[in-house]
Short mmCIF file of C-alpha atoms and ligand atoms in Angstrom, two decimals:
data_model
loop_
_atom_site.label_atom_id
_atom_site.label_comp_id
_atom_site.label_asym_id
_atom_site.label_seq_id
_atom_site.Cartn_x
_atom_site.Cartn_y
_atom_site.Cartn_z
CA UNK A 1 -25.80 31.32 6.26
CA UNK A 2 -29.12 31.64 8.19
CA UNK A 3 -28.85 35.47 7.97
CA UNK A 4 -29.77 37.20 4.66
CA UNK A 5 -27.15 39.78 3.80
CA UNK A 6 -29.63 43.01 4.44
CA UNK A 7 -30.71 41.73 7.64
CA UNK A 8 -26.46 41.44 8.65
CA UNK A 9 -25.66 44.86 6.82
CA UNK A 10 -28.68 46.24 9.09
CA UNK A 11 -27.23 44.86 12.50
CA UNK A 12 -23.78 45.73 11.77
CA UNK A 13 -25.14 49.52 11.20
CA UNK A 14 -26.85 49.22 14.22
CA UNK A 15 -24.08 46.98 16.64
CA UNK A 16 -20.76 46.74 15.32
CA UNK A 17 -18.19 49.54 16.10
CA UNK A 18 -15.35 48.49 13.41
CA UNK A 19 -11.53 49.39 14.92
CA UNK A 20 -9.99 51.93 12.79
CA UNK A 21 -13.11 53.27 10.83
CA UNK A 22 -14.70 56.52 11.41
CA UNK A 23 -18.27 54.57 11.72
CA UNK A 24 -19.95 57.90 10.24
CA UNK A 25 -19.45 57.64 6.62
CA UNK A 26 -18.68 53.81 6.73
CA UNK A 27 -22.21 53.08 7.17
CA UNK A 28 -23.39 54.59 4.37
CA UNK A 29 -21.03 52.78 2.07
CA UNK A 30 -22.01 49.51 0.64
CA UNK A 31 -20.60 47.17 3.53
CA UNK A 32 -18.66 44.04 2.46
CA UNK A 33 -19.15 41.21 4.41
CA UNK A 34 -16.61 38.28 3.56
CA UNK A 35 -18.30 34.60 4.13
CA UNK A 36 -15.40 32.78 3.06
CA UNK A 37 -11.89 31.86 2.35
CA UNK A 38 -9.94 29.65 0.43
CA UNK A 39 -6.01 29.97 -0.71
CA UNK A 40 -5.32 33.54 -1.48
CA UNK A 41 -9.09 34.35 -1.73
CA UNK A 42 -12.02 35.74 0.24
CA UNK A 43 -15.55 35.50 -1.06
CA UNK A 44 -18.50 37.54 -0.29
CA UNK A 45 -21.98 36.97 0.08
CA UNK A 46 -23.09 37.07 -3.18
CA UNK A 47 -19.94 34.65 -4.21
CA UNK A 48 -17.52 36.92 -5.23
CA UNK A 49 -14.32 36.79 -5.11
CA UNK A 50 -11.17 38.67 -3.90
CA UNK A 51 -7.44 38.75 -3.62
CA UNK A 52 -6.37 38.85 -0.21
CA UNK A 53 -3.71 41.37 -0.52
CA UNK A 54 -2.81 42.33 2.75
CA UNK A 55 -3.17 39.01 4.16
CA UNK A 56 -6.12 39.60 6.23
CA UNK A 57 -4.18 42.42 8.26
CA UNK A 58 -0.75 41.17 7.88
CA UNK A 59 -1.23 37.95 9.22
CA UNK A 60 -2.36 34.87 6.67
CA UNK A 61 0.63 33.15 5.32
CA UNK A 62 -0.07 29.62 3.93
CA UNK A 63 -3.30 31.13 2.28
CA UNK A 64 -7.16 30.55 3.96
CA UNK A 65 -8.51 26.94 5.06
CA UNK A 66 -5.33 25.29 4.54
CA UNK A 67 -5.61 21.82 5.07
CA UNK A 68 -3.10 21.09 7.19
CA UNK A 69 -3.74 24.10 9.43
CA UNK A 70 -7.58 23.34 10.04
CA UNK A 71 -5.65 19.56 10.82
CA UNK A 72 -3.81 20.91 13.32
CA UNK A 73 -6.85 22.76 15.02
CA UNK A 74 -9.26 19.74 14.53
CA UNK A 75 -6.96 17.58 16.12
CA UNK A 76 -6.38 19.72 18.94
CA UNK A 77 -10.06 20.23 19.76
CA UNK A 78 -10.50 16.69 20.00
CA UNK A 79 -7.60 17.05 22.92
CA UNK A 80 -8.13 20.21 25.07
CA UNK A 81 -9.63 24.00 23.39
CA UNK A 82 -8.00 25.56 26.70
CA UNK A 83 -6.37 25.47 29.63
CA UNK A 84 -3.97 27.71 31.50
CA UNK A 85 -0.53 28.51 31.06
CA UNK A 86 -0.66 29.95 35.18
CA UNK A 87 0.99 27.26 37.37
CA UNK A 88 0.64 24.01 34.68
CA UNK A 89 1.28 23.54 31.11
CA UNK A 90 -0.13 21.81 28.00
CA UNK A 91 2.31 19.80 25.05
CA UNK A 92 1.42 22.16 22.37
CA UNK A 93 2.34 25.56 24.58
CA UNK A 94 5.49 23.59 25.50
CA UNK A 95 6.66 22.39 22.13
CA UNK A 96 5.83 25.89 20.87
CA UNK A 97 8.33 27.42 23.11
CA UNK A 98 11.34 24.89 22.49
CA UNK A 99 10.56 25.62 18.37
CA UNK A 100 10.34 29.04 18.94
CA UNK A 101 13.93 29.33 20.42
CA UNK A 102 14.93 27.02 18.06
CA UNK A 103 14.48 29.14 15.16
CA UNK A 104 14.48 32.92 16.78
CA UNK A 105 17.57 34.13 16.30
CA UNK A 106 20.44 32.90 18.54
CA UNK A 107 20.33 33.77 22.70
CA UNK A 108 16.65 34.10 22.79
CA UNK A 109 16.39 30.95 24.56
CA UNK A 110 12.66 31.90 26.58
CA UNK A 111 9.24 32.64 25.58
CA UNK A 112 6.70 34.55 27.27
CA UNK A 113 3.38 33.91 25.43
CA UNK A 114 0.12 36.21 25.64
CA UNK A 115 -2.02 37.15 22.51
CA UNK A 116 -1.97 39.85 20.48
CA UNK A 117 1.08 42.39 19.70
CA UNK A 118 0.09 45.20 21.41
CA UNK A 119 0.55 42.17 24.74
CA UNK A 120 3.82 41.16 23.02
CA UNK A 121 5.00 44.46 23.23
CA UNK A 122 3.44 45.34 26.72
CA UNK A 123 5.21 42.04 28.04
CA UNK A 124 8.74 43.63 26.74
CA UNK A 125 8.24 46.82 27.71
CA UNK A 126 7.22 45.44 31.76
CA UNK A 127 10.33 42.86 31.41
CA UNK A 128 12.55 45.32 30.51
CA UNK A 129 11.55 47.80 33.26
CA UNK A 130 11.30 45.33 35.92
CA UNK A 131 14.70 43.86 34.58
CA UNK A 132 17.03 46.61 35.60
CA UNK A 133 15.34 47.24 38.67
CA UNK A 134 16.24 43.60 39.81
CA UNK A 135 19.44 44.21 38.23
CA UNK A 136 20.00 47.02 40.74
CA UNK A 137 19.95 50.00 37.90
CA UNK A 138 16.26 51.12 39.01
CA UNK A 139 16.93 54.38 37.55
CA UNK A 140 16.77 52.11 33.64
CA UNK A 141 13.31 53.05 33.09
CA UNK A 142 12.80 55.48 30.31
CA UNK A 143 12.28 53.61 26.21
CA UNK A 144 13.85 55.11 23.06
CA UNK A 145 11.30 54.98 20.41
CA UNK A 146 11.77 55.81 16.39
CA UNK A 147 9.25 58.39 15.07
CA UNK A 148 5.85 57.15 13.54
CA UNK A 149 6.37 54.41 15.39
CA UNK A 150 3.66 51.35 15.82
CA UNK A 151 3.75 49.27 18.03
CA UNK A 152 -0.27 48.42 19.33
CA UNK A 153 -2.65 50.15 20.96
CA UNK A 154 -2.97 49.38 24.15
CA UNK A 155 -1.34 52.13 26.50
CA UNK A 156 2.01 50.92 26.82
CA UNK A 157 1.97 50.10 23.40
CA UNK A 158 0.86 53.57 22.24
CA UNK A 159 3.15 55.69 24.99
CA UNK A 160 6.35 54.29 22.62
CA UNK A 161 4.15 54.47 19.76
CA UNK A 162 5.14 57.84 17.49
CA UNK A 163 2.44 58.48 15.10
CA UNK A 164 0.42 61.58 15.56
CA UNK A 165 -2.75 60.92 13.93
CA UNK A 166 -3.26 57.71 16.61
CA UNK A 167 -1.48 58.91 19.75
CA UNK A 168 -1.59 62.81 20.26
CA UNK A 169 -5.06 62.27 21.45
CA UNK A 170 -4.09 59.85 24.32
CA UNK A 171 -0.88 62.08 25.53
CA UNK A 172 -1.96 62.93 28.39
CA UNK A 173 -2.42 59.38 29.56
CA UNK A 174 1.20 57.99 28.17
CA UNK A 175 4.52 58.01 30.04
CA UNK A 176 7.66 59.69 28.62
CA UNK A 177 9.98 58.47 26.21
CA UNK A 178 12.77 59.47 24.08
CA UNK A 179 12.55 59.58 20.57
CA UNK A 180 14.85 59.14 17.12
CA UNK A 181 14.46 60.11 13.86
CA UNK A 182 13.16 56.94 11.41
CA UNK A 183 14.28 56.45 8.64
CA UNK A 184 12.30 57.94 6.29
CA UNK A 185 14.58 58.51 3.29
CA UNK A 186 12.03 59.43 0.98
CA UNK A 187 10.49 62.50 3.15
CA UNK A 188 14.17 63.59 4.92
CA UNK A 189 15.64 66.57 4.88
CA UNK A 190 19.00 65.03 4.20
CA UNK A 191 18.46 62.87 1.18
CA UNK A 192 21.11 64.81 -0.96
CA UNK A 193 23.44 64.65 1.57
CA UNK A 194 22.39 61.36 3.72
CA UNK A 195 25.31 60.49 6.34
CA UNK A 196 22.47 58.98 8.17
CA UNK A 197 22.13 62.13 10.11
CA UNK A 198 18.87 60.06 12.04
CA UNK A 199 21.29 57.37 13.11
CA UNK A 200 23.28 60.36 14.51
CA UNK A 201 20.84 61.70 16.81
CA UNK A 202 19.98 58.23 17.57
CA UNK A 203 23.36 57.62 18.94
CA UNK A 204 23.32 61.14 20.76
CA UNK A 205 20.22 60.15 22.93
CA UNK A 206 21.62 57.10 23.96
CA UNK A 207 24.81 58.30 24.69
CA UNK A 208 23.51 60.97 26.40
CA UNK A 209 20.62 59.53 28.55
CA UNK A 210 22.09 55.99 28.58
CA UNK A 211 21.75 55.83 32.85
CA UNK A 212 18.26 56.31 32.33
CA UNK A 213 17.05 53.95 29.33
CA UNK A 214 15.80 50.67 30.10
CA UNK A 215 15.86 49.74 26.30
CA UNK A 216 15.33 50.80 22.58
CA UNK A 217 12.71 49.61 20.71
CA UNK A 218 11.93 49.66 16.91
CA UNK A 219 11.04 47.44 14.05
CA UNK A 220 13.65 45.58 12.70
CA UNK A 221 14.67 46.49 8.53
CA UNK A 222 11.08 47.96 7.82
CA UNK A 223 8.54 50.14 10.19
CA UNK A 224 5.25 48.74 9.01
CA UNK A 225 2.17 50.73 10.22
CA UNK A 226 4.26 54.01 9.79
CA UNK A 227 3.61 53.57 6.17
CA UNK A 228 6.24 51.15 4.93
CA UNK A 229 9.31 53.05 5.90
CA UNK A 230 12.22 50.28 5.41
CA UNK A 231 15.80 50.82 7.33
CA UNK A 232 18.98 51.56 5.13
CA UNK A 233 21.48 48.37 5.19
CA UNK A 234 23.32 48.74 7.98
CA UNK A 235 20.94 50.55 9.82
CA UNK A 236 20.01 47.71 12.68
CA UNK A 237 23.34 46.57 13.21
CA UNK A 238 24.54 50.24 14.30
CA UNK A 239 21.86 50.20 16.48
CA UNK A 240 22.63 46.85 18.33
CA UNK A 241 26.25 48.02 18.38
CA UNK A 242 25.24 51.56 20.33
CA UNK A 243 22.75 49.71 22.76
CA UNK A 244 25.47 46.70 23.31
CA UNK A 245 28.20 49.83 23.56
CA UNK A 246 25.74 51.96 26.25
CA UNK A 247 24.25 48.62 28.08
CA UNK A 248 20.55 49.46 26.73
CA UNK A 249 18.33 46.73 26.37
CA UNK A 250 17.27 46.08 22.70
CA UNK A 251 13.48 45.21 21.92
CA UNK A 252 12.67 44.30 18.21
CA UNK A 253 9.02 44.33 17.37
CA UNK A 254 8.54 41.62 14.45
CA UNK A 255 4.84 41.74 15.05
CA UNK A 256 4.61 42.80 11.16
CA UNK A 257 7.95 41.50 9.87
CA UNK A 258 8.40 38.33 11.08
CA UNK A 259 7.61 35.23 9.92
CA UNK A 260 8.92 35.13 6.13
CA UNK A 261 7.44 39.27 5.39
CA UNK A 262 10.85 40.82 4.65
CA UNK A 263 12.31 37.31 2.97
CA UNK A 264 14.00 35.65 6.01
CA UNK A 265 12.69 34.06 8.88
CA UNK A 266 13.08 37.06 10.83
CA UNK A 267 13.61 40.61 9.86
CA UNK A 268 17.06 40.72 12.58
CA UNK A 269 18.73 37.69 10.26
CA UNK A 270 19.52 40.50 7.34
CA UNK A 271 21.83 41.81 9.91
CA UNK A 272 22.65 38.91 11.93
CA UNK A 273 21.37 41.07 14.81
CA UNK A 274 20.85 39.26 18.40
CA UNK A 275 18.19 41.29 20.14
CA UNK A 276 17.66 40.99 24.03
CA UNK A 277 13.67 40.81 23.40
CA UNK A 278 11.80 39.73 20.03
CA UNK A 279 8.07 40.34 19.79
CA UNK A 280 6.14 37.83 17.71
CA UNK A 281 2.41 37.64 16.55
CA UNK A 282 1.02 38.23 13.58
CA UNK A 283 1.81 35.59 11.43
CA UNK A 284 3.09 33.39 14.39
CA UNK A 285 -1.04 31.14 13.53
CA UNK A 286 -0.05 31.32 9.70
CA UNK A 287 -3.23 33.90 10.64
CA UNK A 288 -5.30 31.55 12.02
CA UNK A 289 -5.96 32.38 15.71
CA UNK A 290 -4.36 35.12 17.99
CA UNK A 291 -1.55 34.01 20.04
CA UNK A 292 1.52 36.00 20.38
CA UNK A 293 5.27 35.42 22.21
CA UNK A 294 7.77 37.82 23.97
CA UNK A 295 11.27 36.22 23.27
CA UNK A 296 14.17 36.54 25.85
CA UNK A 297 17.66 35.69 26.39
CA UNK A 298 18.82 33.47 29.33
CA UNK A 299 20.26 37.31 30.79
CA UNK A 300 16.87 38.80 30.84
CA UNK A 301 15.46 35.30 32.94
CA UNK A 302 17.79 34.57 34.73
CA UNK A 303 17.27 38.29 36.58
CA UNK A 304 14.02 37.41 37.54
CA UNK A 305 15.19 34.38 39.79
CA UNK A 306 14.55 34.77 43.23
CA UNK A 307 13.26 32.78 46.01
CA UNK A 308 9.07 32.68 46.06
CA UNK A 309 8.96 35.25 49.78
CA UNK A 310 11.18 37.92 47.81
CA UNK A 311 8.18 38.89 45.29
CA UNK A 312 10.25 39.30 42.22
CA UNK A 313 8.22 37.03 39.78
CA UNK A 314 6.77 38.55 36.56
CA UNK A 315 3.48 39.31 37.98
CA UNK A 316 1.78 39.59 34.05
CA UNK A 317 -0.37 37.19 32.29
CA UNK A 318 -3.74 36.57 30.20
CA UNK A 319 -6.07 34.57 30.43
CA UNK A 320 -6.27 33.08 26.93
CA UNK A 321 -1.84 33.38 27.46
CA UNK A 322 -0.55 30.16 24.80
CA UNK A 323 -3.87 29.49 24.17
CA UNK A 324 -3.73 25.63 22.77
CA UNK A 325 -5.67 25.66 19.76
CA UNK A 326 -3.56 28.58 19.02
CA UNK A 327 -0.05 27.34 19.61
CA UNK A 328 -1.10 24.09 17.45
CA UNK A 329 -1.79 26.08 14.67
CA UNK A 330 1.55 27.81 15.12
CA UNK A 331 3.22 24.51 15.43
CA UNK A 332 1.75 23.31 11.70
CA UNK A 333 2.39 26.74 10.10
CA UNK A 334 6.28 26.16 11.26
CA UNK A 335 5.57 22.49 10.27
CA UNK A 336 4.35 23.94 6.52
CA UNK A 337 7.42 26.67 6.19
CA UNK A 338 9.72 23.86 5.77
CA UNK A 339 7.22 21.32 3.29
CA UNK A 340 6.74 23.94 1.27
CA UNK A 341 10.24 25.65 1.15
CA UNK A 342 8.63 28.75 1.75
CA UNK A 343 11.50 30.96 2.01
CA UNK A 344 13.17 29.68 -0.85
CA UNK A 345 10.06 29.75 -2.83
CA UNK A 346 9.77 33.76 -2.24
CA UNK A 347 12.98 34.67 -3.60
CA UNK A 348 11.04 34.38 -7.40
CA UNK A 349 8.26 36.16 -5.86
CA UNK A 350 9.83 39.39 -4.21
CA UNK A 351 11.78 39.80 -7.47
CA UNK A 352 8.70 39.51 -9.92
CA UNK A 353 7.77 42.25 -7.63
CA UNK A 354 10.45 44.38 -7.82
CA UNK A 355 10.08 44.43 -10.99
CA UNK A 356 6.34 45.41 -11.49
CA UNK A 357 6.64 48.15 -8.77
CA UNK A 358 9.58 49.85 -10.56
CA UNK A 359 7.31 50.13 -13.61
CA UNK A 360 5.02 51.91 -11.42
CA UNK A 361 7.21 54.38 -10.17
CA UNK A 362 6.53 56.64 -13.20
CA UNK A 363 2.95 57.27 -12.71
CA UNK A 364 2.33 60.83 -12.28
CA UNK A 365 1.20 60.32 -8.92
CA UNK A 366 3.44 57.45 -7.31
CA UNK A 367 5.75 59.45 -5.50
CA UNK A 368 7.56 56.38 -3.97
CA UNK A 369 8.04 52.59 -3.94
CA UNK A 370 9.15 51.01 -0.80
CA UNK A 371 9.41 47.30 -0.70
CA UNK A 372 11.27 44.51 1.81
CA UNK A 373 10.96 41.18 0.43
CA UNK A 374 6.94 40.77 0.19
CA UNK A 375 6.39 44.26 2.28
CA UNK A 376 5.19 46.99 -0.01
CA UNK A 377 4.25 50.79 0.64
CA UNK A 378 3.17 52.74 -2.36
CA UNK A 379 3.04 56.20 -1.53
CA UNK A 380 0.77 58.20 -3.67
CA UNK A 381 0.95 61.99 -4.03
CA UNK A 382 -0.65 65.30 -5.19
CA UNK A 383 2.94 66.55 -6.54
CA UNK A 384 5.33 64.06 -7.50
CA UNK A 385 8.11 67.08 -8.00
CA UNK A 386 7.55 69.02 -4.28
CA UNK A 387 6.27 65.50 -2.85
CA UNK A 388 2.69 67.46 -1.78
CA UNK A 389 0.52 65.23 -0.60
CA UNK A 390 -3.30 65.01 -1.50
CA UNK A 391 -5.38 66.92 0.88
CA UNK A 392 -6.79 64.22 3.50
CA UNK A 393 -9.86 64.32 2.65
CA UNK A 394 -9.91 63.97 -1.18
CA UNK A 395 -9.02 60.29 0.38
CA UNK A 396 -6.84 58.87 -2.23
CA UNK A 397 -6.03 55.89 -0.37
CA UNK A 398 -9.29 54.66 0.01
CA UNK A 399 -10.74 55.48 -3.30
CA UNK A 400 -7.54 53.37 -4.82
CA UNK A 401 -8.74 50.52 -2.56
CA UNK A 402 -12.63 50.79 -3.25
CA UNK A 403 -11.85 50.43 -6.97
CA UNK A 404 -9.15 47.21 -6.74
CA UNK A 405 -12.40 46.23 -4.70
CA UNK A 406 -14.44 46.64 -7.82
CA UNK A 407 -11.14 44.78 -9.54
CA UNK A 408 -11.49 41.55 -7.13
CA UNK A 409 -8.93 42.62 -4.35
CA UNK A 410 -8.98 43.34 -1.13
CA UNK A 411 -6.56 46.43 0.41
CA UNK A 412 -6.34 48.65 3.05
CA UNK A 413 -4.35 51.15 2.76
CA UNK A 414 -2.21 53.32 5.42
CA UNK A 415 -3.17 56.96 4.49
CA UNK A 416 -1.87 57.82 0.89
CA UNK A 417 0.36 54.74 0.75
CA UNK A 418 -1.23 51.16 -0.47
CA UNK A 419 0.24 48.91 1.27
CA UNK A 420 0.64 45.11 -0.56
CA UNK A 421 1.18 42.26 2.06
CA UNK A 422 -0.09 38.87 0.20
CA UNK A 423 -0.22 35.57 1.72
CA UNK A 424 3.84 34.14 1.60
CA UNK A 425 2.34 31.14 -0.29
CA UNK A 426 0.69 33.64 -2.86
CA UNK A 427 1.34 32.15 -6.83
CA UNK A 428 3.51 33.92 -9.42
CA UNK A 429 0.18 34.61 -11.49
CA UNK A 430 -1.96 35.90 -8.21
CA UNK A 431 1.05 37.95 -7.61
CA UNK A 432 0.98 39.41 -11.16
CA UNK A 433 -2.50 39.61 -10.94
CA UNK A 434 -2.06 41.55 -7.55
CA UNK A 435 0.26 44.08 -9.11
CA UNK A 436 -2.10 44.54 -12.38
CA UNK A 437 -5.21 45.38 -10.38
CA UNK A 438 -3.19 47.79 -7.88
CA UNK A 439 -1.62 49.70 -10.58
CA UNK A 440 -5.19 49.79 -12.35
CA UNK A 441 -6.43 51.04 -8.67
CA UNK A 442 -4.24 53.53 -8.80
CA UNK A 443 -4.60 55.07 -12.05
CA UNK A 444 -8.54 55.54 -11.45
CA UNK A 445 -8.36 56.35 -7.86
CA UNK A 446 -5.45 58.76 -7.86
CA UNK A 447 -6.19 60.54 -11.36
CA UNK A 448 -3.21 61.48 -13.49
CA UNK A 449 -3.59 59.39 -16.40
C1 PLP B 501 0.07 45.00 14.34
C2 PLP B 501 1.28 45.37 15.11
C3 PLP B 501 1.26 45.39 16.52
C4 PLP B 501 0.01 45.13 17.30
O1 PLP B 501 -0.48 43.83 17.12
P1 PLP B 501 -2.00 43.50 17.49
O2 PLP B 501 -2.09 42.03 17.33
O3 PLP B 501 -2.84 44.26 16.50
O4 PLP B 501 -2.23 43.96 18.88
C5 PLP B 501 2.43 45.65 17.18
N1 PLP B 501 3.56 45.92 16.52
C6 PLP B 501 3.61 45.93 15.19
C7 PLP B 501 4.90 46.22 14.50
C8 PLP B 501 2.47 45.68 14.43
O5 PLP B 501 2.50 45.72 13.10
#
């Protein structure tokens, strides 16, 4: 490193504007600046060492500097680092495509790449729009939406996006949607008597504004960035039912929980749910380089057919769209899902961590434990019997993840709720390991004990 670490704590004070971070009291903490990776582990500066237990954001899957995954990226630079996807092709952006609808689940036969989520979901919110205008039904153009919904932040994104402490700033600048109750059992006013009232109201708006919705979107089984809110069973497949019953276009954003997260492929396979559009990102590298796709049925194409003089292409693209260093990566983190068995290797794991959470749940201050396969949300509060949360700025969340810092692990949490997201190829004693330090975290950060 030809930088000493003062001299790169002192620029990024003076340069860097981190996403997320109110810069104002970050730069007074001591500033962790991660020099290296290796399986499950980051190291810093100095040589430390930490668990990486949110999988870099929510992507990393086969763990950091995986052989075969640098491979796949070394021999691709030897090939071509990039070349567009606008008007001619490259193998790996090709063979990408035919794996992805391969494995996706069954209908969504075509894939739009660009490179982030937020342009995943941007891409299926313009498709879905421009869809039922070419299919004569201009008046389609309004999105359903859940509540504390995430979905990116780039405008689009944000507009069906539903959480207050991101969005209400950029109203004024959003278009309208329609919004549904999510499922968040823990925090609803019906969990003594739960009919799934929210699926209700759900089924209301689309029934009642069905001639103007162009589509529904949500995450499939568990809403991620809302804090780890997961879906009762049955949940998804009511949903597909009253979009297939209303003709509504169905979007489902597996930005977060696709990929292995929830313990299948994809999050829809719980339900054997067919969705018109799948978002994909994420994990898509194994967390190696952005690159996202925007999945679509054969219905969905097949409306934007026309000759070249009638202007109805899909007039949307990046520049870095199926990058191919990117999509190679992709290609060897599919490749390393089936060597390694991961999905049959992660049934041990999400039960060693049911377990651990449930002995959790009786800390004074863990007022609930939400998990889907290797997706957890913690949510810590003031008052476990009137669910009172801690005053913001007591900020529980982050002291809990400044001391599993101190403990060797890296989290970041959402709010009050620690979110636990390991690498899918995480071992059963890192994964014990994981849970010891975050209950630890939590007894010192949160109090109680
Ligand atoms: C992270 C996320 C996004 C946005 O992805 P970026 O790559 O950060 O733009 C979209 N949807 C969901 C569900 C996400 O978790």
């Amino acid at each position: 490193m030809p930088y000493d670490y003062d001299t790169l704590a002192q620029w990024d004070r003076d340069h860097l504007w981190h996403p997320f971070t109110q810069m104002k009291g970050f730069r007074d903490e001591e500033l962790l600046i991660v020099t290296r990776g290796q399986g499950v582990y980051l190291y810093d500066h100095q040589g430390r060492r930490y668990l990486d237990g949110v999988s870099s954001l929510w992507c990393n899957v086969h763990g950091h500097r995986r052989r075969e995954l640098d491979e796949a990226v070394k021999v691709q630079l030897d090939q071509l680092a990039h070349s567009t996807l606008l008007g001619i092709a490259h193998p790996p952006a090709i063979i990408l495509a035919r794996r992805l609808a391969e494995i996706a689940p069954p209908g969504l036969t075509k894939v739009f790449f660009s490179d982030d989520g937020s342009t995943a979901v941007e891409a299926a919110l313009k498709i879905a729009f421009q869809y039922w205008r070419h299919r004569g039904r201009p008046q389609k153009q309004r999105f359903l939406k859940l509540n504390q919904a995430y979905h990116g932040d780039t405008l689009g994104a944000v507009s069906v996006g539903g959480m207050a402490l991101f969005h209400d700033i950029f109203h004024p600048l959003l278009f309208d949607t329609l919004e549904a109750p999510c499922p968040y059992c823990y925090r609803c006013p019906h969990r003594e008597d739960c009919s799934l009232q929210c699926l209700t109201i759900l089924e209301e708006q689309v029934a009642t504004h069905h001639e103007e919705l162009a589509a529904v979107i949500l995450e499939p089984v568990m809403q991620g960035a809302a804090g780890m809110l997961p879906q009762p069973p049955g949940y998804l497949t009511r949903v597909r039912e009253v979009t297939q019953k209303y003709n509504v276009l169905l979007i489902a954003d597996e930005v977060a929980v696709g990929f292995g997260r929830t313990g299948k492929m994809f999050a829809c396979e719980h339900e054997a749910v067919h969705p018109d559009l799948l978002c994909l990102a994420k994990g898509l590298t194994g967390g190696y380089l952005p690159l996202a796709a925007t999945l679509a049925t054969d219905d969905i194409y097949n409306a934007f057919l026309y000759e070249f003089d009638e202007f109805k292409a899909f007039f949307h693209g990046h520049t870095y769209t199926g990058n191919p260093l990117a999509a190679a990566v992709a290609l060897a983190s599919l490749d390393l899902f089936e060597k390694d068995r991961i999905l049959e290797t992660l049934l041990e794991k999400i039960e060693l961590l049911t377990n651990r959470l449930a002995a959790m749940a009786d800390h004074p201050h863990v007022g609930d434990v939400r998990q889907r396969g290797m997706m957890v949300g913690i949510e810590l509060v003031q008052n476990k019997k009137t669910l009172e949360p801690f005053p913001p700025a007591r900020r529980t969340g982050h002291r809990v993840i400044l001391e599993a810092r101190k403990l060797g692990a890296i989290l970041r949490p959402l709010g009050d709720v620690i979110v636990l997201m390991p690498p899918l190829c995480i071992s059963i004693e890192e994964l014990e390991t994981l849970t010891q330090v975050t209950y630890q975290s939590i007894r010192q950060g949160a109090g109680g004990d």
